[in-house]
mmCIF file with all atom_site columns, C-alpha atoms in Angstrom:
data_model
loop_
_atom_site.group_PDB
_atom_site.id
_atom_site.type_symbol
_atom_site.label_atom_id
_atom_site.label_alt_id
_atom_site.label_comp_id
_atom_site.label_asym_id
_atom_site.label_entity_id
_atom_site.label_seq_id
_atom_site.pdbx_PDB_ins_code
_atom_site.Cartn_x
_atom_site.Cartn_y
_atom_site.Cartn_z
_atom_site.occupancy
_atom_site.B_iso_or_equiv
_atom_site.pdbx_formal_charge
_atom_site.auth_seq_id
_atom_site.auth_comp_id
_atom_site.auth_asym_id
_atom_site.auth_atom_id
_atom_site.pdbx_PDB_model_num
ATOM 1   C CA . UNK A 1 1   ? 10.837  -10.888 -7.374  1.00 0.00 ? 1   UNK A CA 1
ATOM 2   C CA . UNK A 1 2   ? 12.247  -9.400  -4.106  1.00 0.00 ? 2   UNK A CA 1
ATOM 3   C CA . UNK A 1 3   ? 12.663  -5.711  -5.219  1.00 0.00 ? 3   UNK A CA 1
ATOM 4   C CA . UNK A 1 4   ? 10.723  -2.975  -5.257  1.00 0.00 ? 4   UNK A CA 1
ATOM 5   C CA . UNK A 1 5   ? 9.062   -2.210  -9.042  1.00 0.00 ? 5   UNK A CA 1
ATOM 6   C CA . UNK A 1 6   ? 8.172   1.525   -9.940  1.00 0.00 ? 6   UNK A CA 1
ATOM 7   C CA . UNK A 1 7   ? 6.230   1.757   -13.242 1.00 0.00 ? 7   UNK A CA 1
ATOM 8   C CA . UNK A 1 8   ? 5.272   5.560   -14.390 1.00 0.00 ? 8   UNK A CA 1
ATOM 9   C CA . UNK A 1 9   ? 2.115   5.909   -16.684 1.00 0.00 ? 9   UNK A CA 1
ATOM 10  C CA . UNK A 1 10  ? 1.020   2.270   -15.307 1.00 0.00 ? 10  UNK A CA 1
ATOM 11  C CA . UNK A 1 11  ? -2.483  1.647   -15.975 1.00 0.00 ? 11  UNK A CA 1
ATOM 12  C CA . UNK A 1 12  ? -3.980  2.578   -19.672 1.00 0.00 ? 12  UNK A CA 1
ATOM 13  C CA . UNK A 1 13  ? -7.735  3.332   -18.752 1.00 0.00 ? 13  UNK A CA 1
ATOM 14  C CA . UNK A 1 14  ? -6.454  5.466   -15.797 1.00 0.00 ? 14  UNK A CA 1
ATOM 15  C CA . UNK A 1 15  ? -8.057  8.647   -16.875 1.00 0.00 ? 15  UNK A CA 1
ATOM 16  C CA . UNK A 1 16  ? -11.764 6.653   -17.146 1.00 0.00 ? 16  UNK A CA 1
ATOM 17  C CA . UNK A 1 17  ? -10.930 5.327   -13.499 1.00 0.00 ? 17  UNK A CA 1
ATOM 18  C CA . UNK A 1 18  ? -9.878  8.701   -12.050 1.00 0.00 ? 18  UNK A CA 1
ATOM 19  C CA . UNK A 1 19  ? -12.892 10.119  -13.312 1.00 0.00 ? 19  UNK A CA 1
ATOM 20  C CA . UNK A 1 20  ? -14.916 7.719   -11.744 1.00 0.00 ? 20  UNK A CA 1
ATOM 21  C CA . UNK A 1 21  ? -13.288 8.212   -8.523  1.00 0.00 ? 21  UNK A CA 1
ATOM 22  C CA . UNK A 1 22  ? -14.344 11.994  -8.692  1.00 0.00 ? 22  UNK A CA 1
ATOM 23  C CA . UNK A 1 23  ? -17.638 11.434  -10.245 1.00 0.00 ? 23  UNK A CA 1
ATOM 24  C CA . UNK A 1 24  ? -18.990 8.132   -7.867  1.00 0.00 ? 24  UNK A CA 1
ATOM 25  C CA . UNK A 1 25  ? -16.516 6.854   -5.047  1.00 0.00 ? 25  UNK A CA 1
ATOM 26  C CA . UNK A 1 26  ? -18.010 7.488   -2.068  1.00 0.00 ? 26  UNK A CA 1
ATOM 27  C CA . UNK A 1 27  ? -15.203 6.805   1.082   1.00 0.00 ? 27  UNK A CA 1
ATOM 28  C CA . UNK A 1 28  ? -16.208 5.369   4.390   1.00 0.00 ? 28  UNK A CA 1
ATOM 29  C CA . UNK A 1 29  ? -14.812 4.233   7.370   1.00 0.00 ? 29  UNK A CA 1
ATOM 30  C CA . UNK A 1 30  ? -13.450 0.305   7.539   1.00 0.00 ? 30  UNK A CA 1
ATOM 31  C CA . UNK A 1 31  ? -11.630 -1.535  9.292   1.00 0.00 ? 31  UNK A CA 1
ATOM 32  C CA . UNK A 1 32  ? -8.960  -3.230  7.242   1.00 0.00 ? 32  UNK A CA 1
ATOM 33  C CA . UNK A 1 33  ? -5.915  -5.418  8.421   1.00 0.00 ? 33  UNK A CA 1
ATOM 34  C CA . UNK A 1 34  ? -7.050  -4.272  12.507  1.00 0.00 ? 34  UNK A CA 1
ATOM 35  C CA . UNK A 1 35  ? -6.779  -0.241  11.407  1.00 0.00 ? 35  UNK A CA 1
ATOM 36  C CA . UNK A 1 36  ? -9.532  1.933   10.403  1.00 0.00 ? 36  UNK A CA 1
ATOM 37  C CA . UNK A 1 37  ? -9.142  3.314   7.208   1.00 0.00 ? 37  UNK A CA 1
ATOM 38  C CA . UNK A 1 38  ? -11.452 5.812   4.987   1.00 0.00 ? 38  UNK A CA 1
ATOM 39  C CA . UNK A 1 39  ? -11.817 3.303   1.644   1.00 0.00 ? 39  UNK A CA 1
ATOM 40  C CA . UNK A 1 40  ? -14.125 2.353   -1.228  1.00 0.00 ? 40  UNK A CA 1
ATOM 41  C CA . UNK A 1 41  ? -14.271 -0.160  -3.892  1.00 0.00 ? 41  UNK A CA 1
ATOM 42  C CA . UNK A 1 42  ? -13.605 0.059   -7.508  1.00 0.00 ? 42  UNK A CA 1
ATOM 43  C CA . UNK A 1 43  ? -16.225 -1.815  -10.104 1.00 0.00 ? 43  UNK A CA 1
ATOM 44  C CA . UNK A 1 44  ? -14.851 -5.271  -10.900 1.00 0.00 ? 44  UNK A CA 1
ATOM 45  C CA . UNK A 1 45  ? -13.912 -4.405  -14.408 1.00 0.00 ? 45  UNK A CA 1
ATOM 46  C CA . UNK A 1 46  ? -11.315 -1.934  -13.476 1.00 0.00 ? 46  UNK A CA 1
ATOM 47  C CA . UNK A 1 47  ? -10.020 -3.625  -10.661 1.00 0.00 ? 47  UNK A CA 1
ATOM 48  C CA . UNK A 1 48  ? -9.159  -6.850  -13.119 1.00 0.00 ? 48  UNK A CA 1
ATOM 49  C CA . UNK A 1 49  ? -7.754  -3.986  -15.663 1.00 0.00 ? 49  UNK A CA 1
ATOM 50  C CA . UNK A 1 50  ? -5.479  -3.171  -13.471 1.00 0.00 ? 50  UNK A CA 1
ATOM 51  C CA . UNK A 1 51  ? -4.246  -6.509  -12.203 1.00 0.00 ? 51  UNK A CA 1
ATOM 52  C CA . UNK A 1 52  ? -4.161  -7.490  -15.918 1.00 0.00 ? 52  UNK A CA 1
ATOM 53  C CA . UNK A 1 53  ? -1.381  -4.563  -15.881 1.00 0.00 ? 53  UNK A CA 1
ATOM 54  C CA . UNK A 1 54  ? 0.382   -6.213  -13.149 1.00 0.00 ? 54  UNK A CA 1
ATOM 55  C CA . UNK A 1 55  ? 0.694   -9.134  -14.721 1.00 0.00 ? 55  UNK A CA 1
ATOM 56  C CA . UNK A 1 56  ? 2.082   -8.248  -17.825 1.00 0.00 ? 56  UNK A CA 1
ATOM 57  C CA . UNK A 1 57  ? 5.019   -5.978  -15.596 1.00 0.00 ? 57  UNK A CA 1
ATOM 58  C CA . UNK A 1 58  ? 5.821   -9.323  -13.663 1.00 0.00 ? 58  UNK A CA 1
ATOM 59  C CA . UNK A 1 59  ? 5.013   -11.771 -16.545 1.00 0.00 ? 59  UNK A CA 1
ATOM 60  C CA . UNK A 1 60  ? 3.693   -14.270 -13.795 1.00 0.00 ? 60  UNK A CA 1
ATOM 61  C CA . UNK A 1 61  ? -0.172  -15.285 -13.193 1.00 0.00 ? 61  UNK A CA 1
ATOM 62  C CA . UNK A 1 62  ? -1.303  -13.181 -9.645  1.00 0.00 ? 62  UNK A CA 1
ATOM 63  C CA . UNK A 1 63  ? -3.892  -14.121 -7.457  1.00 0.00 ? 63  UNK A CA 1
ATOM 64  C CA . UNK A 1 64  ? -5.336  -10.805 -6.126  1.00 0.00 ? 64  UNK A CA 1
ATOM 65  C CA . UNK A 1 65  ? -6.479  -10.887 -1.949  1.00 0.00 ? 65  UNK A CA 1
ATOM 66  C CA . UNK A 1 66  ? -7.918  -7.959  -1.416  1.00 0.00 ? 66  UNK A CA 1
ATOM 67  C CA . UNK A 1 67  ? -7.863  -4.232  -2.962  1.00 0.00 ? 67  UNK A CA 1
ATOM 68  C CA . UNK A 1 68  ? -9.757  -0.948  -2.369  1.00 0.00 ? 68  UNK A CA 1
ATOM 69  C CA . UNK A 1 69  ? -9.148  2.510   -2.663  1.00 0.00 ? 69  UNK A CA 1
ATOM 70  C CA . UNK A 1 70  ? -7.561  4.655   0.309   1.00 0.00 ? 70  UNK A CA 1
ATOM 71  C CA . UNK A 1 71  ? -8.010  8.581   1.178   1.00 0.00 ? 71  UNK A CA 1
ATOM 72  C CA . UNK A 1 72  ? -6.336  10.262  3.648   1.00 0.00 ? 72  UNK A CA 1
ATOM 73  C CA . UNK A 1 73  ? -6.048  14.135  3.730   1.00 0.00 ? 73  UNK A CA 1
ATOM 74  C CA . UNK A 1 74  ? -4.986  16.447  6.680   1.00 0.00 ? 74  UNK A CA 1
ATOM 75  C CA . UNK A 1 75  ? -7.520  15.380  8.811   1.00 0.00 ? 75  UNK A CA 1
ATOM 76  C CA . UNK A 1 76  ? -8.357  11.740  8.018   1.00 0.00 ? 76  UNK A CA 1
ATOM 77  C CA . UNK A 1 77  ? -5.890  8.980   8.537   1.00 0.00 ? 77  UNK A CA 1
ATOM 78  C CA . UNK A 1 78  ? -3.418  10.814  10.073  1.00 0.00 ? 78  UNK A CA 1
ATOM 79  C CA . UNK A 1 79  ? -2.004  8.066   12.284  1.00 0.00 ? 79  UNK A CA 1
ATOM 80  C CA . UNK A 1 80  ? 2.054   7.484   11.966  1.00 0.00 ? 80  UNK A CA 1
ATOM 81  C CA . UNK A 1 81  ? 2.078   3.876   10.953  1.00 0.00 ? 81  UNK A CA 1
ATOM 82  C CA . UNK A 1 82  ? 5.244   2.081   10.270  1.00 0.00 ? 82  UNK A CA 1
ATOM 83  C CA . UNK A 1 83  ? 4.259   -1.678  9.212   1.00 0.00 ? 83  UNK A CA 1
ATOM 84  C CA . UNK A 1 84  ? 4.356   -4.581  7.026   1.00 0.00 ? 84  UNK A CA 1
ATOM 85  C CA . UNK A 1 85  ? 1.642   -6.081  5.336   1.00 0.00 ? 85  UNK A CA 1
ATOM 86  C CA . UNK A 1 86  ? 2.689   -9.620  6.026   1.00 0.00 ? 86  UNK A CA 1
ATOM 87  C CA . UNK A 1 87  ? -0.427  -10.394 7.932   1.00 0.00 ? 87  UNK A CA 1
ATOM 88  C CA . UNK A 1 88  ? -2.361  -9.956  4.662   1.00 0.00 ? 88  UNK A CA 1
ATOM 89  C CA . UNK A 1 89  ? -1.773  -13.832 3.648   1.00 0.00 ? 89  UNK A CA 1
ATOM 90  C CA . UNK A 1 90  ? 0.171   -11.967 0.847   1.00 0.00 ? 90  UNK A CA 1
ATOM 91  C CA . UNK A 1 91  ? 3.514   -12.159 -0.845  1.00 0.00 ? 91  UNK A CA 1
ATOM 92  C CA . UNK A 1 92  ? 2.909   -8.407  -2.691  1.00 0.00 ? 92  UNK A CA 1
ATOM 93  C CA . UNK A 1 93  ? 1.033   -5.278  -2.174  1.00 0.00 ? 93  UNK A CA 1
ATOM 94  C CA . UNK A 1 94  ? 0.962   -2.977  -5.113  1.00 0.00 ? 94  UNK A CA 1
ATOM 95  C CA . UNK A 1 95  ? -0.203  0.888   -4.656  1.00 0.00 ? 95  UNK A CA 1
ATOM 96  C CA . UNK A 1 96  ? -1.152  2.807   -7.520  1.00 0.00 ? 96  UNK A CA 1
ATOM 97  C CA . UNK A 1 97  ? -1.526  6.383   -7.060  1.00 0.00 ? 97  UNK A CA 1
ATOM 98  C CA . UNK A 1 98  ? -4.554  8.900   -7.904  1.00 0.00 ? 98  UNK A CA 1
ATOM 99  C CA . UNK A 1 99  ? -2.728  12.052  -6.904  1.00 0.00 ? 99  UNK A CA 1
ATOM 100 C CA . UNK A 1 100 ? 0.068   13.991  -7.473  1.00 0.00 ? 100 UNK A CA 1
ATOM 101 C CA . UNK A 1 101 ? 2.610   15.277  -4.382  1.00 0.00 ? 101 UNK A CA 1
ATOM 102 C CA . UNK A 1 102 ? 2.527   18.504  -2.939  1.00 0.00 ? 102 UNK A CA 1
ATOM 103 C CA . UNK A 1 103 ? 6.060   20.021  -2.758  1.00 0.00 ? 103 UNK A CA 1
ATOM 104 C CA . UNK A 1 104 ? 6.768   20.356  0.615   1.00 0.00 ? 104 UNK A CA 1
ATOM 105 C CA . UNK A 1 105 ? 10.309  21.966  -0.489  1.00 0.00 ? 105 UNK A CA 1
ATOM 106 C CA . UNK A 1 106 ? 12.077  21.542  -3.569  1.00 0.00 ? 106 UNK A CA 1
ATOM 107 C CA . UNK A 1 107 ? 14.066  18.915  -2.314  1.00 0.00 ? 107 UNK A CA 1
ATOM 108 C CA . UNK A 1 108 ? 10.888  17.010  -0.868  1.00 0.00 ? 108 UNK A CA 1
ATOM 109 C CA . UNK A 1 109 ? 7.090   15.695  -1.682  1.00 0.00 ? 109 UNK A CA 1
ATOM 110 C CA . UNK A 1 110 ? 4.987   13.059  -0.407  1.00 0.00 ? 110 UNK A CA 1
ATOM 111 C CA . UNK A 1 111 ? 5.160   9.282   -0.787  1.00 0.00 ? 111 UNK A CA 1
ATOM 112 C CA . UNK A 1 112 ? 5.790   5.944   0.666   1.00 0.00 ? 112 UNK A CA 1
ATOM 113 C CA . UNK A 1 113 ? 8.812   5.383   2.272   1.00 0.00 ? 113 UNK A CA 1
ATOM 114 C CA . UNK A 1 114 ? 10.661  1.947   3.260   1.00 0.00 ? 114 UNK A CA 1
ATOM 115 C CA . UNK A 1 115 ? 12.281  1.644   6.560   1.00 0.00 ? 115 UNK A CA 1
ATOM 116 C CA . UNK A 1 116 ? 14.454  -0.791  8.477   1.00 0.00 ? 116 UNK A CA 1
ATOM 117 C CA . UNK A 1 117 ? 13.483  -1.975  12.514  1.00 0.00 ? 117 UNK A CA 1
ATOM 118 C CA . UNK A 1 118 ? 16.116  -1.533  14.738  1.00 0.00 ? 118 UNK A CA 1
ATOM 119 C CA . UNK A 1 119 ? 15.423  -6.069  15.485  1.00 0.00 ? 119 UNK A CA 1
ATOM 120 C CA . UNK A 1 120 ? 14.077  -7.058  12.440  1.00 0.00 ? 120 UNK A CA 1
ATOM 121 C CA . UNK A 1 121 ? 15.699  -5.178  9.579   1.00 0.00 ? 121 UNK A CA 1
ATOM 122 C CA . UNK A 1 122 ? 13.914  -4.140  6.751   1.00 0.00 ? 122 UNK A CA 1
ATOM 123 C CA . UNK A 1 123 ? 11.421  -6.963  6.598   1.00 0.00 ? 123 UNK A CA 1
ATOM 124 C CA . UNK A 1 124 ? 9.797   -9.407  9.052   1.00 0.00 ? 124 UNK A CA 1
ATOM 125 C CA . UNK A 1 125 ? 10.547  -12.502 7.710   1.00 0.00 ? 125 UNK A CA 1
ATOM 126 C CA . UNK A 1 126 ? 8.278   -16.063 7.816   1.00 0.00 ? 126 UNK A CA 1
ATOM 127 C CA . UNK A 1 127 ? 9.375   -17.145 10.780  1.00 0.00 ? 127 UNK A CA 1
ATOM 128 C CA . UNK A 1 128 ? 7.952   -14.338 13.093  1.00 0.00 ? 128 UNK A CA 1
ATOM 129 C CA . UNK A 1 129 ? 4.771   -15.521 14.876  1.00 0.00 ? 129 UNK A CA 1
ATOM 130 C CA . UNK A 1 130 ? 1.565   -13.872 13.491  1.00 0.00 ? 130 UNK A CA 1
ATOM 131 C CA . UNK A 1 131 ? 1.135   -12.897 17.628  1.00 0.00 ? 131 UNK A CA 1
ATOM 132 C CA . UNK A 1 132 ? 4.842   -10.811 17.141  1.00 0.00 ? 132 UNK A CA 1
ATOM 133 C CA . UNK A 1 133 ? 3.639   -9.564  14.125  1.00 0.00 ? 133 UNK A CA 1
ATOM 134 C CA . UNK A 1 134 ? 0.489   -8.106  15.652  1.00 0.00 ? 134 UNK A CA 1
ATOM 135 C CA . UNK A 1 135 ? 2.834   -6.684  18.449  1.00 0.00 ? 135 UNK A CA 1
ATOM 136 C CA . UNK A 1 136 ? 4.741   -5.185  15.779  1.00 0.00 ? 136 UNK A CA 1
ATOM 137 C CA . UNK A 1 137 ? 1.978   -3.415  14.045  1.00 0.00 ? 137 UNK A CA 1
ATOM 138 C CA . UNK A 1 138 ? -0.464  -2.435  17.555  1.00 0.00 ? 138 UNK A CA 1
ATOM 139 C CA . UNK A 1 139 ? 3.034   -1.124  19.539  1.00 0.00 ? 139 UNK A CA 1
ATOM 140 C CA . UNK A 1 140 ? 6.269   -0.427  17.171  1.00 0.00 ? 140 UNK A CA 1
ATOM 141 C CA . UNK A 1 141 ? 4.553   1.014   14.359  1.00 0.00 ? 141 UNK A CA 1
ATOM 142 C CA . UNK A 1 142 ? 4.208   4.586   15.636  1.00 0.00 ? 142 UNK A CA 1
ATOM 143 C CA . UNK A 1 143 ? 7.810   4.321   17.360  1.00 0.00 ? 143 UNK A CA 1
ATOM 144 C CA . UNK A 1 144 ? 9.501   6.234   14.909  1.00 0.00 ? 144 UNK A CA 1
ATOM 145 C CA . UNK A 1 145 ? 12.955  5.849   16.943  1.00 0.00 ? 145 UNK A CA 1
ATOM 146 C CA . UNK A 1 146 ? 12.890  2.463   16.367  1.00 0.00 ? 146 UNK A CA 1
ATOM 147 C CA . UNK A 1 147 ? 13.204  2.815   12.978  1.00 0.00 ? 147 UNK A CA 1
ATOM 148 C CA . UNK A 1 148 ? 15.526  4.025   10.161  1.00 0.00 ? 148 UNK A CA 1
ATOM 149 C CA . UNK A 1 149 ? 14.542  5.134   6.376   1.00 0.00 ? 149 UNK A CA 1
ATOM 150 C CA . UNK A 1 150 ? 16.057  3.003   3.443   1.00 0.00 ? 150 UNK A CA 1
ATOM 151 C CA . UNK A 1 151 ? 14.250  4.240   0.659   1.00 0.00 ? 151 UNK A CA 1
ATOM 152 C CA . UNK A 1 152 ? 11.678  6.671   -0.747  1.00 0.00 ? 152 UNK A CA 1
ATOM 153 C CA . UNK A 1 153 ? 9.136   7.114   -3.642  1.00 0.00 ? 153 UNK A CA 1
ATOM 154 C CA . UNK A 1 154 ? 7.085   10.075  -4.372  1.00 0.00 ? 154 UNK A CA 1
ATOM 155 C CA . UNK A 1 155 ? 3.617   9.750   -5.164  1.00 0.00 ? 155 UNK A CA 1
ATOM 156 C CA . UNK A 1 156 ? 2.464   10.597  -8.892  1.00 0.00 ? 156 UNK A CA 1
ATOM 157 C CA . UNK A 1 157 ? -0.644  10.123  -10.705 1.00 0.00 ? 157 UNK A CA 1
ATOM 158 C CA . UNK A 1 158 ? -0.625  6.658   -12.834 1.00 0.00 ? 158 UNK A CA 1
ATOM 159 C CA . UNK A 1 159 ? 2.276   5.477   -10.778 1.00 0.00 ? 159 UNK A CA 1
ATOM 160 C CA . UNK A 1 160 ? 2.389   1.950   -9.560  1.00 0.00 ? 160 UNK A CA 1
ATOM 161 C CA . UNK A 1 161 ? 4.841   0.648   -6.782  1.00 0.00 ? 161 UNK A CA 1
ATOM 162 C CA . UNK A 1 162 ? 5.021   -3.046  -6.187  1.00 0.00 ? 162 UNK A CA 1
ATOM 163 C CA . UNK A 1 163 ? 6.773   -4.482  -3.175  1.00 0.00 ? 163 UNK A CA 1
ATOM 164 C CA . UNK A 1 164 ? 7.005   -7.560  -0.938  1.00 0.00 ? 164 UNK A CA 1
ATOM 165 C CA . UNK A 1 165 ? 4.449   -7.276  1.450   1.00 0.00 ? 165 UNK A CA 1
ATOM 166 C CA . UNK A 1 166 ? 6.632   -7.842  4.375   1.00 0.00 ? 166 UNK A CA 1
ATOM 167 C CA . UNK A 1 167 ? 9.093   -4.936  3.718   1.00 0.00 ? 167 UNK A CA 1
ATOM 168 C CA . UNK A 1 168 ? 8.677   -1.992  6.425   1.00 0.00 ? 168 UNK A CA 1
ATOM 169 C CA . UNK A 1 169 ? 6.578   1.011   4.683   1.00 0.00 ? 169 UNK A CA 1
ATOM 170 C CA . UNK A 1 170 ? 4.535   3.796   5.235   1.00 0.00 ? 170 UNK A CA 1
ATOM 171 C CA . UNK A 1 171 ? 3.216   7.078   3.995   1.00 0.00 ? 171 UNK A CA 1
ATOM 172 C CA . UNK A 1 172 ? 5.449   9.884   4.318   1.00 0.00 ? 172 UNK A CA 1
ATOM 173 C CA . UNK A 1 173 ? 5.590   12.342  5.161   1.00 0.00 ? 173 UNK A CA 1
ATOM 174 C CA . UNK A 1 174 ? 2.696   10.673  7.855   1.00 0.00 ? 174 UNK A CA 1
ATOM 175 C CA . UNK A 1 175 ? -0.104  13.325  7.353   1.00 0.00 ? 175 UNK A CA 1
ATOM 176 C CA . UNK A 1 176 ? -1.422  14.136  3.509   1.00 0.00 ? 176 UNK A CA 1
ATOM 177 C CA . UNK A 1 177 ? -3.024  16.964  2.566   1.00 0.00 ? 177 UNK A CA 1
ATOM 178 C CA . UNK A 1 178 ? -5.697  18.319  1.233   1.00 0.00 ? 178 UNK A CA 1
ATOM 179 C CA . UNK A 1 179 ? -9.924  17.844  2.445   1.00 0.00 ? 179 UNK A CA 1
ATOM 180 C CA . UNK A 1 180 ? -11.536 15.784  0.253   1.00 0.00 ? 180 UNK A CA 1
ATOM 181 C CA . UNK A 1 181 ? -11.482 13.013  -2.459  1.00 0.00 ? 181 UNK A CA 1
ATOM 182 C CA . UNK A 1 182 ? -11.070 16.367  -4.737  1.00 0.00 ? 182 UNK A CA 1
ATOM 183 C CA . UNK A 1 183 ? -7.909  17.226  -3.092  1.00 0.00 ? 183 UNK A CA 1
ATOM 184 C CA . UNK A 1 184 ? -6.754  14.513  -0.962  1.00 0.00 ? 184 UNK A CA 1
ATOM 185 C CA . UNK A 1 185 ? -4.324  11.460  -1.233  1.00 0.00 ? 185 UNK A CA 1
ATOM 186 C CA . UNK A 1 186 ? -5.744  8.418   -3.021  1.00 0.00 ? 186 UNK A CA 1
ATOM 187 C CA . UNK A 1 187 ? -4.309  5.576   -3.528  1.00 0.00 ? 187 UNK A CA 1
ATOM 188 C CA . UNK A 1 188 ? -5.853  2.091   -4.990  1.00 0.00 ? 188 UNK A CA 1
ATOM 189 C CA . UNK A 1 189 ? -4.292  -0.767  -3.101  1.00 0.00 ? 189 UNK A CA 1
ATOM 190 C CA . UNK A 1 190 ? -3.788  -4.702  -3.445  1.00 0.00 ? 190 UNK A CA 1
ATOM 191 C CA . UNK A 1 191 ? -2.525  -7.512  -1.648  1.00 0.00 ? 191 UNK A CA 1
ATOM 192 C CA . UNK A 1 192 ? -1.983  -10.295 -4.078  1.00 0.00 ? 192 UNK A CA 1
ATOM 193 C CA . UNK A 1 193 ? 0.401   -13.792 -4.418  1.00 0.00 ? 193 UNK A CA 1
ATOM 194 C CA . UNK A 1 194 ? 2.243   -14.911 -7.232  1.00 0.00 ? 194 UNK A CA 1
ATOM 195 C CA . UNK A 1 195 ? 0.515   -18.156 -8.645  1.00 0.00 ? 195 UNK A CA 1
ATOM 196 C CA . UNK A 1 196 ? 2.334   -21.472 -8.394  1.00 0.00 ? 196 UNK A CA 1
ATOM 197 C CA . UNK A 1 197 ? 5.056   -19.899 -6.014  1.00 0.00 ? 197 UNK A CA 1
ATOM 198 C CA . UNK A 1 198 ? 5.101   -20.240 -2.299  1.00 0.00 ? 198 UNK A CA 1
ATOM 199 C CA . UNK A 1 199 ? 4.364   -17.793 0.472   1.00 0.00 ? 199 UNK A CA 1
ATOM 200 C CA . UNK A 1 200 ? 7.087   -17.422 2.948   1.00 0.00 ? 200 UNK A CA 1
ATOM 201 C CA . UNK A 1 201 ? 4.511   -16.114 5.512   1.00 0.00 ? 201 UNK A CA 1
ATOM 202 C CA . UNK A 1 202 ? 2.024   -19.241 4.956   1.00 0.00 ? 202 UNK A CA 1
ATOM 203 C CA . UNK A 1 203 ? 4.662   -21.751 5.337   1.00 0.00 ? 203 UNK A CA 1
ATOM 204 C CA . UNK A 1 204 ? 5.930   -20.198 9.041   1.00 0.00 ? 204 UNK A CA 1
ATOM 205 C CA . UNK A 1 205 ? 4.938   -17.543 11.696  1.00 0.00 ? 205 UNK A CA 1
ATOM 206 C CA . UNK A 1 206 ? 1.243   -18.705 11.144  1.00 0.00 ? 206 UNK A CA 1
ATOM 207 C CA . UNK A 1 207 ? 1.275   -20.771 14.635  1.00 0.00 ? 207 UNK A CA 1
#
């Protein structure tokens, strides 16, 4: 599986999870993958439900490494950050949307963009040393002139996006909307491995 997968109406218990978020979620600032995010954890049974859905779509057993809810608004989490998640020791990343995209114009909306780096292309391969991957995250991620956009997937409630963790991607546009969890951008993010398959980032680049 080396492609971007998009599933609409992806999670049967979506409405139940959405209700829990609006009633009980308490987002707070935490450091994730060396960057500050506004995050919250879902109860375990919800995480298991979503992961079981991912397993059914991929028809493979998966091993989740890390997952969390992430909130961004017009004022919270506004950095330009084109990046990969290769340093999360994962093969794949998944994003489940809990917000519909406001329309920017009839032709544009909010979502996830995929990019190519001028030097590395659309992904960071496993042979790239971790030190260099860290440098890319710290120095290149905010330099839009180093990238060209390859693709875009609009955000939509109960839309699940699965892609290789070493792909360059970002929220796009780079600033979200709203002010709180009631009207801002909320996504569930997960990094995972396929059980029984080698992770290219494990084999090389960790030197």
